[in-house]
mmCIF file of C-alpha atoms in Angstrom:
data_model
loop_
_atom_site.group_PDB
_atom_site.id
_atom_site.type_symbol
_atom_site.label_atom_id
_atom_site.label_comp_id
_atom_site.label_asym_id
_atom_site.label_seq_id
_atom_site.Cartn_x
_atom_site.Cartn_y
_atom_site.Cartn_z
ATOM 1 C CA UNK A 1 101.981 103.070 78.926
ATOM 2 C CA UNK A 2 98.627 104.811 78.863
ATOM 3 C CA UNK A 3 98.861 108.496 79.692
ATOM 4 C CA UNK A 4 95.433 108.437 81.358
ATOM 5 C CA UNK A 5 94.423 112.096 81.132
ATOM 6 C CA UNK A 6 91.409 112.820 83.324
ATOM 7 C CA UNK A 7 90.642 116.447 82.396
ATOM 8 C CA UNK A 8 91.950 119.400 80.444
ATOM 9 C CA UNK A 9 92.707 122.769 82.017
ATOM 10 C CA UNK A 10 92.323 124.565 78.698
ATOM 11 C CA UNK A 11 88.607 125.151 79.323
ATOM 12 C CA UNK A 12 89.444 127.264 82.383
ATOM 13 C CA UNK A 13 90.614 130.858 82.203
ATOM 14 C CA UNK A 14 94.355 131.383 82.780
ATOM 15 C CA UNK A 15 93.250 134.054 85.268
ATOM 16 C CA UNK A 16 91.746 131.270 87.411
ATOM 17 C CA UNK A 17 95.251 130.064 88.248
ATOM 18 C CA UNK A 18 97.331 132.102 90.695
ATOM 19 C CA UNK A 19 101.104 131.906 91.039
ATOM 20 C CA UNK A 20 102.087 130.074 94.235
ATOM 21 C CA UNK A 21 105.768 129.080 94.056
ATOM 22 C CA UNK A 22 108.395 127.416 91.917
ATOM 23 C CA UNK A 23 111.527 125.327 92.063
ATOM 24 C CA UNK A 24 114.288 124.532 89.640
ATOM 25 C CA UNK A 25 112.139 122.481 87.255
ATOM 26 C CA UNK A 26 108.513 123.218 88.108
ATOM 27 C CA UNK A 27 106.208 126.214 88.533
ATOM 28 C CA UNK A 28 103.154 125.787 90.777
ATOM 29 C CA UNK A 29 99.806 127.584 90.454
ATOM 30 C CA UNK A 30 96.768 127.373 92.721
ATOM 31 C CA UNK A 31 93.206 127.232 91.377
ATOM 32 C CA UNK A 32 91.174 130.314 92.409
ATOM 33 C CA UNK A 33 88.436 130.286 89.804
ATOM 34 C CA UNK A 34 84.693 129.520 89.996
ATOM 35 C CA UNK A 35 83.818 126.387 91.962
ATOM 36 C CA UNK A 36 84.749 123.375 89.838
ATOM 37 C CA UNK A 37 84.845 119.864 91.272
ATOM 38 C CA UNK A 38 87.752 119.022 88.978
ATOM 39 C CA UNK A 39 90.038 121.743 90.288
ATOM 40 C CA UNK A 40 88.830 122.901 93.699
ATOM 41 C CA UNK A 41 91.637 122.514 96.249
ATOM 42 C CA UNK A 42 94.199 121.623 93.587
ATOM 43 C CA UNK A 43 97.415 123.062 92.186
ATOM 44 C CA UNK A 44 98.810 122.848 88.674
ATOM 45 C CA UNK A 45 102.458 121.825 88.398
ATOM 46 C CA UNK A 46 103.972 122.998 85.110
ATOM 47 C CA UNK A 47 107.370 122.070 83.744
ATOM 48 C CA UNK A 48 109.812 124.865 82.924
ATOM 49 C CA UNK A 49 112.429 125.269 80.215
ATOM 50 C CA UNK A 50 115.808 127.010 80.326
ATOM 51 C CA UNK A 51 115.524 130.163 78.190
ATOM 52 C CA UNK A 52 119.290 130.643 78.196
ATOM 53 C CA UNK A 53 119.577 127.781 75.694
ATOM 54 C CA UNK A 54 118.444 128.762 72.171
ATOM 55 C CA UNK A 55 116.780 125.421 71.446
ATOM 56 C CA UNK A 56 114.827 125.601 74.712
ATOM 57 C CA UNK A 57 113.046 128.916 74.134
ATOM 58 C CA UNK A 58 109.245 128.741 74.631
ATOM 59 C CA UNK A 59 107.562 127.889 71.352
ATOM 60 C CA UNK A 60 110.523 126.011 69.896
ATOM 61 C CA UNK A 61 110.374 122.275 69.375
ATOM 62 C CA UNK A 62 111.846 120.413 72.367
ATOM 63 C CA UNK A 63 115.514 119.618 71.957
ATOM 64 C CA UNK A 64 116.387 115.967 71.654
ATOM 65 C CA UNK A 65 117.755 114.874 75.010
ATOM 66 C CA UNK A 66 117.723 111.968 77.397
ATOM 67 C CA UNK A 67 114.703 113.211 79.332
ATOM 68 C CA UNK A 68 111.268 112.143 78.236
ATOM 69 C CA UNK A 69 109.188 115.106 77.043
ATOM 70 C CA UNK A 70 106.334 113.730 79.149
ATOM 71 C CA UNK A 71 107.996 114.517 82.475
ATOM 72 C CA UNK A 72 104.593 114.841 84.185
ATOM 73 C CA UNK A 73 103.731 111.305 83.111
ATOM 74 C CA UNK A 74 107.041 110.064 84.499
ATOM 75 C CA UNK A 75 106.524 111.847 87.823
ATOM 76 C CA UNK A 76 103.066 110.401 88.327
ATOM 77 C CA UNK A 77 104.210 106.905 87.365
ATOM 78 C CA UNK A 78 107.206 107.260 89.676
ATOM 79 C CA UNK A 79 104.926 107.998 92.634
ATOM 80 C CA UNK A 80 102.568 105.150 91.772
ATOM 81 C CA UNK A 81 105.137 102.457 90.994
ATOM 82 C CA UNK A 82 108.263 103.445 92.929
ATOM 83 C CA UNK A 83 107.821 106.020 95.672
ATOM 84 C CA UNK A 84 104.520 104.522 96.792
ATOM 85 C CA UNK A 85 106.309 101.276 97.644
ATOM 86 C CA UNK A 86 108.715 103.084 99.958
ATOM 87 C CA UNK A 87 106.570 105.811 101.520
ATOM 88 C CA UNK A 88 103.069 105.279 102.978
ATOM 89 C CA UNK A 89 100.270 106.946 101.033
ATOM 90 C CA UNK A 90 99.334 109.169 103.971
ATOM 91 C CA UNK A 91 102.515 111.160 103.368
ATOM 92 C CA UNK A 92 101.959 111.692 99.631
ATOM 93 C CA UNK A 93 99.807 114.143 97.644
ATOM 94 C CA UNK A 94 97.210 112.997 95.152
ATOM 95 C CA UNK A 95 98.477 113.334 91.571
ATOM 96 C CA UNK A 96 96.617 113.193 88.273
ATOM 97 C CA UNK A 97 97.368 114.193 84.706
ATOM 98 C CA UNK A 98 95.570 116.997 82.884
ATOM 99 C CA UNK A 99 95.754 118.086 79.259
ATOM 100 C CA UNK A 100 97.141 121.458 78.186
ATOM 101 C CA UNK A 101 97.710 123.231 74.885
ATOM 102 C CA UNK A 102 100.323 125.765 73.673
ATOM 103 C CA UNK A 103 97.949 128.733 73.295
ATOM 104 C CA UNK A 104 96.563 128.332 76.810
ATOM 105 C CA UNK A 105 100.024 127.856 78.314
ATOM 106 C CA UNK A 106 101.310 130.941 76.496
ATOM 107 C CA UNK A 107 98.490 133.058 77.917
ATOM 108 C CA UNK A 108 99.157 131.660 81.367
ATOM 109 C CA UNK A 109 102.895 132.341 81.072
ATOM 110 C CA UNK A 110 102.183 135.984 80.197
ATOM 111 C CA UNK A 111 99.739 136.310 83.091
ATOM 112 C CA UNK A 112 102.132 135.003 85.802
ATOM 113 C CA UNK A 113 105.336 136.511 84.405
ATOM 114 C CA UNK A 114 105.393 139.569 86.679
ATOM 115 C CA UNK A 115 104.604 137.506 89.777
ATOM 116 C CA UNK A 116 107.739 135.438 89.378
ATOM 117 C CA UNK A 117 111.040 136.349 91.080
ATOM 118 C CA UNK A 118 113.331 138.311 88.789
ATOM 119 C CA UNK A 119 116.161 135.785 89.037
ATOM 120 C CA UNK A 120 113.799 133.022 87.940
ATOM 121 C CA UNK A 121 112.470 135.055 85.013
ATOM 122 C CA UNK A 122 116.018 135.565 83.754
ATOM 123 C CA UNK A 123 116.734 131.831 83.755
ATOM 124 C CA UNK A 124 113.620 129.937 82.709
ATOM 125 C CA UNK A 125 109.980 130.037 81.671
ATOM 126 C CA UNK A 126 106.923 127.810 81.452
ATOM 127 C CA UNK A 127 107.471 125.199 78.763
ATOM 128 C CA UNK A 128 104.535 125.907 76.453
ATOM 129 C CA UNK A 129 105.272 122.870 74.273
ATOM 130 C CA UNK A 130 104.022 120.409 76.910
ATOM 131 C CA UNK A 131 100.801 118.555 76.145
ATOM 132 C CA UNK A 132 100.039 117.675 79.773
ATOM 133 C CA UNK A 133 100.723 118.755 83.316
ATOM 134 C CA UNK A 134 100.291 117.468 86.841
ATOM 135 C CA UNK A 135 97.312 118.283 89.005
ATOM 136 C CA UNK A 136 98.089 117.829 92.698
ATOM 137 C CA UNK A 137 96.542 118.413 96.089
ATOM 138 C CA UNK A 138 96.858 122.069 97.125
ATOM 139 C CA UNK A 139 98.554 121.630 100.485
ATOM 140 C CA UNK A 140 98.549 125.389 101.149
ATOM 141 C CA UNK A 141 94.802 126.009 100.722
ATOM 142 C CA UNK A 142 93.710 124.583 104.051
ATOM 143 C CA UNK A 143 91.992 127.724 105.309
ATOM 144 C CA UNK A 144 94.947 128.152 107.663
ATOM 145 C CA UNK A 145 98.740 128.224 107.532
ATOM 146 C CA UNK A 146 101.315 125.791 106.233
ATOM 147 C CA UNK A 147 105.036 125.748 105.556
ATOM 148 C CA UNK A 148 107.384 124.154 103.041
ATOM 149 C CA UNK A 149 110.820 122.998 104.171
ATOM 150 C CA UNK A 150 113.565 121.861 101.821
ATOM 151 C CA UNK A 151 115.025 118.850 103.625
ATOM 152 C CA UNK A 152 118.297 118.429 101.717
ATOM 153 C CA UNK A 153 120.931 116.812 103.953
ATOM 154 C CA UNK A 154 123.972 115.728 101.926
ATOM 155 C CA UNK A 155 126.892 117.952 103.019
ATOM 156 C CA UNK A 156 124.328 120.701 103.574
ATOM 157 C CA UNK A 157 126.329 122.837 105.993
ATOM 158 C CA UNK A 158 129.472 122.606 103.875
ATOM 159 C CA UNK A 159 127.486 123.430 100.732
ATOM 160 C CA UNK A 160 125.940 126.449 102.457
ATOM 161 C CA UNK A 161 129.417 127.765 103.154
ATOM 162 C CA UNK A 162 130.362 127.366 99.480
ATOM 163 C CA UNK A 163 127.203 129.213 98.409
ATOM 164 C CA UNK A 164 127.964 132.055 100.793
ATOM 165 C CA UNK A 165 131.404 132.514 99.221
ATOM 166 C CA UNK A 166 129.666 132.933 95.859
ATOM 167 C CA UNK A 167 127.134 135.439 97.194
ATOM 168 C CA UNK A 168 124.232 132.986 96.904
ATOM 169 C CA UNK A 169 121.406 132.969 99.459
ATOM 170 C CA UNK A 170 121.341 130.013 101.842
ATOM 171 C CA UNK A 171 120.252 129.243 105.385
ATOM 172 C CA UNK A 172 123.760 129.044 106.830
ATOM 173 C CA UNK A 173 122.741 128.624 110.475
ATOM 174 C CA UNK A 174 120.397 125.733 109.697
ATOM 175 C CA UNK A 175 121.539 122.100 109.992
ATOM 176 C CA UNK A 176 119.090 119.501 108.588
ATOM 177 C CA UNK A 177 120.504 116.835 110.902
ATOM 178 C CA UNK A 178 119.026 118.774 113.830
ATOM 179 C CA UNK A 179 115.647 118.649 112.113
ATOM 180 C CA UNK A 180 115.950 114.888 111.552
ATOM 181 C CA UNK A 181 117.197 114.118 115.056
ATOM 182 C CA UNK A 182 113.793 113.427 116.635
ATOM 183 C CA UNK A 183 115.001 115.345 119.707
ATOM 184 C CA UNK A 184 112.812 118.257 120.769
ATOM 185 C CA UNK A 185 115.706 120.581 121.599
ATOM 186 C CA UNK A 186 117.543 119.974 118.307
ATOM 187 C CA UNK A 187 114.381 120.200 116.188
ATOM 188 C CA UNK A 188 113.592 123.546 117.805
ATOM 189 C CA UNK A 189 117.173 124.745 117.163
ATOM 190 C CA UNK A 190 116.760 123.871 113.479
ATOM 191 C CA UNK A 191 113.415 125.656 113.237
ATOM 192 C CA UNK A 192 114.766 128.736 115.026
ATOM 193 C CA UNK A 193 117.622 128.866 112.525
ATOM 194 C CA UNK A 194 115.218 128.556 109.585
ATOM 195 C CA UNK A 195 112.948 131.269 110.972
ATOM 196 C CA UNK A 196 115.865 133.639 111.616
ATOM 197 C CA UNK A 197 117.205 133.123 108.098
ATOM 198 C CA UNK A 198 113.704 133.603 106.636
ATOM 199 C CA UNK A 199 113.302 136.875 108.536
ATOM 200 C CA UNK A 200 116.859 138.046 107.798
ATOM 201 C CA UNK A 201 116.509 137.443 104.074
ATOM 202 C CA UNK A 202 112.935 138.797 103.853
ATOM 203 C CA UNK A 203 111.541 135.351 103.081
ATOM 204 C CA UNK A 204 113.781 134.825 100.050
ATOM 205 C CA UNK A 205 115.432 131.533 100.971
ATOM 206 C CA UNK A 206 114.952 128.149 99.373
ATOM 207 C CA UNK A 207 114.737 126.201 102.603
ATOM 208 C CA UNK A 208 111.579 127.730 104.065
ATOM 209 C CA UNK A 209 108.358 129.053 102.569
ATOM 210 C CA UNK A 210 105.340 130.056 104.648
ATOM 211 C CA UNK A 211 101.772 130.178 103.350
ATOM 212 C CA UNK A 212 98.512 131.509 104.770
ATOM 213 C CA UNK A 213 95.296 130.643 102.928
ATOM 214 C CA UNK A 214 97.282 129.725 99.839
ATOM 215 C CA UNK A 215 99.282 132.970 99.735
ATOM 216 C CA UNK A 216 103.076 132.968 99.946
ATOM 217 C CA UNK A 217 104.236 135.271 102.751
ATOM 218 C CA UNK A 218 107.205 137.599 102.711
ATOM 219 C CA UNK A 219 108.959 138.414 105.936
ATOM 220 C CA UNK A 220 109.345 142.125 105.196
ATOM 221 C CA UNK A 221 105.613 142.658 104.657
ATOM 222 C CA UNK A 222 103.629 143.790 107.720
ATOM 223 C CA UNK A 223 100.363 142.330 106.396
ATOM 224 C CA UNK A 224 102.026 138.963 105.802
ATOM 225 C CA UNK A 225 103.322 138.788 109.342
ATOM 226 C CA UNK A 226 99.977 139.816 110.822
ATOM 227 C CA UNK A 227 98.212 137.188 108.713
ATOM 228 C CA UNK A 228 100.602 134.552 110.058
ATOM 229 C CA UNK A 229 100.060 135.704 113.635
ATOM 230 C CA UNK A 230 96.281 135.396 113.228
ATOM 231 C CA UNK A 231 96.532 132.002 111.534
ATOM 232 C CA UNK A 232 98.767 130.515 114.227
ATOM 233 C CA UNK A 233 96.518 131.894 116.931
ATOM 234 C CA UNK A 234 93.356 130.532 115.313
ATOM 235 C CA UNK A 235 94.857 127.062 114.802
ATOM 236 C CA UNK A 236 96.071 126.790 118.381
ATOM 237 C CA UNK A 237 94.243 124.805 121.038
ATOM 238 C CA UNK A 238 94.859 127.815 123.299
ATOM 239 C CA UNK A 239 93.542 130.841 121.378
ATOM 240 C CA UNK A 240 95.154 133.246 123.836
ATOM 241 C CA UNK A 241 98.638 131.768 123.517
ATOM 242 C CA UNK A 242 99.933 134.563 121.281
ATOM 243 C CA UNK A 243 98.833 137.490 123.389
ATOM 244 C CA UNK A 244 102.226 137.685 125.071
ATOM 245 C CA UNK A 245 104.315 135.154 123.161
ATOM 246 C CA UNK A 246 106.676 136.085 120.375
ATOM 247 C CA UNK A 247 105.624 134.991 116.904
ATOM 248 C CA UNK A 248 108.924 133.183 116.421
ATOM 249 C CA UNK A 249 108.423 131.117 119.570
ATOM 250 C CA UNK A 250 104.852 130.225 118.636
ATOM 251 C CA UNK A 251 105.929 129.209 115.123
ATOM 252 C CA UNK A 252 108.760 127.000 116.382
ATOM 253 C CA UNK A 253 106.671 125.392 119.114
ATOM 254 C CA UNK A 254 103.798 124.545 116.792
ATOM 255 C CA UNK A 255 105.877 123.189 113.909
ATOM 256 C CA UNK A 256 108.154 121.200 116.237
ATOM 257 C CA UNK A 257 105.119 119.521 117.812
ATOM 258 C CA UNK A 258 103.899 118.428 114.384
ATOM 259 C CA UNK A 259 107.287 117.113 113.242
ATOM 260 C CA UNK A 260 107.910 115.229 116.472
ATOM 261 C CA UNK A 261 104.489 113.573 116.241
ATOM 262 C CA UNK A 262 105.020 112.359 112.690
ATOM 263 C CA UNK A 263 107.174 109.497 111.435
ATOM 264 C CA UNK A 264 107.764 111.299 108.144
ATOM 265 C CA UNK A 265 111.308 112.555 108.728
ATOM 266 C CA UNK A 266 112.359 109.214 110.186
ATOM 267 C CA UNK A 267 111.151 107.477 107.026
ATOM 268 C CA UNK A 268 112.930 110.026 104.846
ATOM 269 C CA UNK A 269 116.199 109.776 106.792
ATOM 270 C CA UNK A 270 116.174 105.972 106.532
ATOM 271 C CA UNK A 271 115.636 106.096 102.757
ATOM 272 C CA UNK A 272 118.350 108.699 102.256
ATOM 273 C CA UNK A 273 120.795 106.627 104.279
ATOM 274 C CA UNK A 274 120.058 103.130 102.964
ATOM 275 C CA UNK A 275 119.799 104.175 99.319
ATOM 276 C CA UNK A 276 123.217 105.858 99.421
ATOM 277 C CA UNK A 277 125.587 103.383 101.071
ATOM 278 C CA UNK A 278 128.602 104.442 98.963
ATOM 279 C CA UNK A 279 128.087 108.223 98.515
ATOM 280 C CA UNK A 280 128.994 109.840 95.189
ATOM 281 C CA UNK A 281 132.730 109.364 95.752
ATOM 282 C CA UNK A 282 132.302 105.637 96.303
ATOM 283 C CA UNK A 283 130.014 105.303 93.286
ATOM 284 C CA UNK A 284 132.566 107.125 91.124
ATOM 285 C CA UNK A 285 135.284 104.771 92.357
ATOM 286 C CA UNK A 286 133.155 101.738 91.472
ATOM 287 C CA UNK A 287 132.528 103.047 87.947
ATOM 288 C CA UNK A 288 136.243 103.763 87.598
ATOM 289 C CA UNK A 289 136.964 100.153 88.530
ATOM 290 C CA UNK A 290 134.466 98.979 85.943
ATOM 291 C CA UNK A 291 136.019 101.101 83.196
ATOM 292 C CA UNK A 292 139.505 99.922 84.132
ATOM 293 C CA UNK A 293 138.366 96.317 83.894
ATOM 294 C CA UNK A 294 137.169 97.079 80.359
ATOM 295 C CA UNK A 295 140.406 98.780 79.388
ATOM 296 C CA UNK A 296 138.876 102.264 79.368
ATOM 297 C CA UNK A 297 140.428 105.324 80.997
ATOM 298 C CA UNK A 298 138.183 108.376 81.584
ATOM 299 C CA UNK A 299 138.545 111.510 83.678
ATOM 300 C CA UNK A 300 134.914 111.094 84.742
ATOM 301 C CA UNK A 301 133.705 107.506 84.460
ATOM 302 C CA UNK A 302 130.137 108.200 85.594
ATOM 303 C CA UNK A 303 127.488 107.554 82.914
ATOM 304 C CA UNK A 304 125.500 110.358 81.258
ATOM 305 C CA UNK A 305 122.850 108.244 79.534
ATOM 306 C CA UNK A 306 120.461 106.537 79.150
ATOM 307 C CA UNK A 307 118.047 107.318 81.974
ATOM 308 C CA UNK A 308 116.658 104.296 83.826
ATOM 309 C CA UNK A 309 113.077 103.385 82.937
ATOM 310 C CA UNK A 310 110.312 102.883 85.478
ATOM 311 C CA UNK A 311 110.662 99.144 84.832
ATOM 312 C CA UNK A 312 114.344 99.447 85.781
ATOM 313 C CA UNK A 313 113.418 101.200 89.013
ATOM 314 C CA UNK A 314 110.663 98.689 89.789
ATOM 315 C CA UNK A 315 113.158 95.820 89.432
ATOM 316 C CA UNK A 316 115.598 97.730 91.624
ATOM 317 C CA UNK A 317 112.970 98.184 94.358
ATOM 318 C CA UNK A 318 112.324 94.430 94.322
ATOM 319 C CA UNK A 319 116.023 93.856 94.996
ATOM 320 C CA UNK A 320 116.363 96.721 97.482
ATOM 321 C CA UNK A 321 113.537 95.354 99.627
ATOM 322 C CA UNK A 322 114.945 91.815 99.611
ATOM 323 C CA UNK A 323 118.556 90.892 98.857
ATOM 324 C CA UNK A 324 119.670 94.522 98.999
ATOM 325 C CA UNK A 325 119.339 94.416 102.784
ATOM 326 C CA UNK A 326 122.164 91.871 103.143
ATOM 327 C CA UNK A 327 124.623 93.214 100.570
ATOM 328 C CA UNK A 328 128.138 93.971 101.809
ATOM 329 C CA UNK A 329 128.336 97.688 101.055
ATOM 330 C CA UNK A 330 131.794 97.932 102.605
ATOM 331 C CA UNK A 331 133.040 95.760 99.729
ATOM 332 C CA UNK A 332 130.843 96.615 96.733
ATOM 333 C CA UNK A 333 131.130 94.317 93.723
ATOM 334 C CA UNK A 334 131.436 95.443 90.117
ATOM 335 C CA UNK A 335 128.564 93.148 89.174
ATOM 336 C CA UNK A 336 126.325 95.224 91.435
ATOM 337 C CA UNK A 337 127.211 98.479 89.659
ATOM 338 C CA UNK A 338 123.734 98.862 88.152
ATOM 339 C CA UNK A 339 122.148 98.391 91.577
ATOM 340 C CA UNK A 340 124.317 101.064 93.197
ATOM 341 C CA UNK A 341 123.759 103.516 90.351
ATOM 342 C CA UNK A 342 119.958 103.273 90.535
ATOM 343 C CA UNK A 343 120.152 103.345 94.313
ATOM 344 C CA UNK A 344 122.104 106.601 94.299
ATOM 345 C CA UNK A 345 119.756 108.220 91.784
ATOM 346 C CA UNK A 346 116.761 107.314 93.921
ATOM 347 C CA UNK A 347 118.501 108.554 97.059
ATOM 348 C CA UNK A 348 118.979 111.895 95.288
ATOM 349 C CA UNK A 349 115.211 112.129 94.804
ATOM 350 C CA UNK A 350 114.657 111.765 98.549
ATOM 351 C CA UNK A 351 117.529 114.108 99.425
ATOM 352 C CA UNK A 352 116.173 116.864 97.204
ATOM 353 C CA UNK A 353 112.472 116.634 98.059
ATOM 354 C CA UNK A 354 110.523 119.038 100.256
ATOM 355 C CA UNK A 355 107.931 118.575 102.974
ATOM 356 C CA UNK A 356 104.749 120.537 103.500
ATOM 357 C CA UNK A 357 103.732 120.848 107.159
ATOM 358 C CA UNK A 358 100.071 121.597 107.885
ATOM 359 C CA UNK A 359 99.644 122.245 111.614
ATOM 360 C CA UNK A 360 95.851 122.459 111.249
ATOM 361 C CA UNK A 361 95.795 118.671 110.702
ATOM 362 C CA UNK A 362 97.761 117.999 113.877
ATOM 363 C CA UNK A 363 96.034 116.893 117.058
ATOM 364 C CA UNK A 364 98.357 116.055 119.923
ATOM 365 C CA UNK A 365 96.048 113.322 121.220
ATOM 366 C CA UNK A 366 95.657 111.635 117.823
ATOM 367 C CA UNK A 367 97.638 108.420 118.158
ATOM 368 C CA UNK A 368 97.215 107.537 114.494
ATOM 369 C CA UNK A 369 100.273 109.690 113.826
ATOM 370 C CA UNK A 370 102.308 107.134 115.735
ATOM 371 C CA UNK A 371 100.950 104.065 113.941
ATOM 372 C CA UNK A 372 103.430 101.871 112.100
ATOM 373 C CA UNK A 373 103.011 101.583 108.365
ATOM 374 C CA UNK A 374 101.529 98.212 107.447
ATOM 375 C CA UNK A 375 100.028 99.173 104.121
ATOM 376 C CA UNK A 376 96.593 99.192 105.733
ATOM 377 C CA UNK A 377 96.218 102.791 106.922
ATOM 378 C CA UNK A 378 92.754 104.364 106.409
ATOM 379 C CA UNK A 379 92.499 105.645 102.849
ATOM 380 C CA UNK A 380 91.163 109.003 104.022
ATOM 381 C CA UNK A 381 93.858 109.619 106.649
ATOM 382 C CA UNK A 382 96.407 112.290 105.765
ATOM 383 C CA UNK A 383 99.444 112.965 107.909
ATOM 384 C CA UNK A 384 100.164 116.624 108.790
ATOM 385 C CA UNK A 385 103.466 116.205 106.897
ATOM 386 C CA UNK A 386 103.433 115.553 103.137
ATOM 387 C CA UNK A 387 106.340 114.895 100.766
ATOM 388 C CA UNK A 388 106.483 116.790 97.476
ATOM 389 C CA UNK A 389 108.903 117.112 94.539
ATOM 390 C CA UNK A 390 109.666 113.393 94.333
ATOM 391 C CA UNK A 391 110.475 113.279 90.642
ATOM 392 C CA UNK A 392 113.269 110.975 89.380
ATOM 393 C CA UNK A 393 116.658 112.530 88.694
ATOM 394 C CA UNK A 394 118.367 112.304 85.274
ATOM 395 C CA UNK A 395 121.450 110.111 85.197
ATOM 396 C CA UNK A 396 123.490 112.926 83.616
ATOM 397 C CA UNK A 397 123.364 114.699 87.017
ATOM 398 C CA UNK A 398 125.779 112.124 88.446
ATOM 399 C CA UNK A 399 128.742 113.905 86.878
ATOM 400 C CA UNK A 400 127.552 117.264 88.171
ATOM 401 C CA UNK A 401 127.117 115.901 91.695
ATOM 402 C CA UNK A 402 130.578 114.323 91.684
ATOM 403 C CA UNK A 403 132.180 117.585 90.569
ATOM 404 C CA UNK A 404 130.166 119.636 93.064
ATOM 405 C CA UNK A 405 131.031 117.275 95.916
ATOM 406 C CA UNK A 406 134.740 117.779 95.295
ATOM 407 C CA UNK A 407 134.267 121.550 95.132
ATOM 408 C CA UNK A 408 132.288 121.591 98.391
ATOM 409 C CA UNK A 409 134.855 119.516 100.293
ATOM 410 C CA UNK A 410 137.836 121.491 98.980
ATOM 411 C CA UNK A 411 136.250 124.888 99.746
ATOM 412 C CA UNK A 412 135.382 123.811 103.265
ATOM 413 C CA UNK A 413 138.832 122.343 103.844
ATOM 414 C CA UNK A 414 140.468 125.606 102.837
ATOM 415 C CA UNK A 415 138.098 127.610 105.066
ATOM 416 C CA UNK A 416 139.593 126.122 108.230
ATOM 417 C CA UNK A 417 136.121 125.749 109.770
ATOM 418 C CA UNK A 418 135.689 122.950 112.289
ATOM 419 C CA UNK A 419 131.921 122.591 112.581
ATOM 420 C CA UNK A 420 130.831 118.978 113.155
ATOM 421 C CA UNK A 421 127.368 117.749 112.214
ATOM 422 C CA UNK A 422 126.151 114.507 113.744
ATOM 423 C CA UNK A 423 123.242 112.086 113.736
ATOM 424 C CA UNK A 424 121.842 110.286 116.738
#
């Protein structure tokens, strides 16, 4: 496969790139340098490496593992060949590959080090051995405000309880199923819970990030909160709406209106549901049946390698969109084991992704938000909701997910809690 590099970032100054945010695998920087048609309105997504492993320290040769060293290439190809067949283009960012080099990445890593959260700095760093990175649309640099929501659903409330017992930060009052419900009251309940957790934890939660003019806000900073108040007021059709309203109410009302107008969460919920008909427990049981039929006995029968290729996923999508719709998932067959394994891995991508909501793009009278996807939407139309972090998951994570699922269920069972989450 041709890598297809369009530009190199090495001819820009590392100081032109400002720290924006980061997740478990990627660090994101926004371009703030002199006007440059290549990089204006774009972010750089850099892969990270775990510094707690000796062979993963920056500057060392990459350890041999089952992940391709060109993860940026894989992510772009995944969007073009796989995700783009399941999600309309109006909900996706523009991605392109850019060249990098170790010296430039090392300078950049030094420059952003102090901007990173302490807990992140202790765990990982920019992988300076990478030869390319992803350039993507900067969804926070709209001249207004935007938010990022982590939409993870699988046993979310139960997992939040487990995290709380370990002293880890989580939005315990937030239930993603409320957000996905499509019901105004429940969506607003979910957003209120996210806001309250964001305020209560000074903005340091994974589930919600708020940006104004490309800057990440913190809830305990007076200037951040005033900037958000101004941005919401300026983007409102009624510029006087915040004179007496609470900021929380204005935030919830505006974001809920955008989410309810968009089909994005409905698309995401359908993919999460239909790509995971067995759940991890059912998939484990199917693999156990396969091993038993081969005369093998393992404590954890789930595979750890090799990772599926993009050709494997493309063939899976062909089946998923055709014969996969009539498969009897209540009685899965061993001969369909490969199908169910790829299906679960892809469902994990959609369960772990995030959405960026840009209220400035929302117009309540714009009926194009309600249009069905036919593959013929205007090429320049962008929905106010965009999916990000849609990279494929490594197959070795299956064993981790199976173990974690058991831990989550057992911890919640012992807690005696009776909370019920439901879909409509």
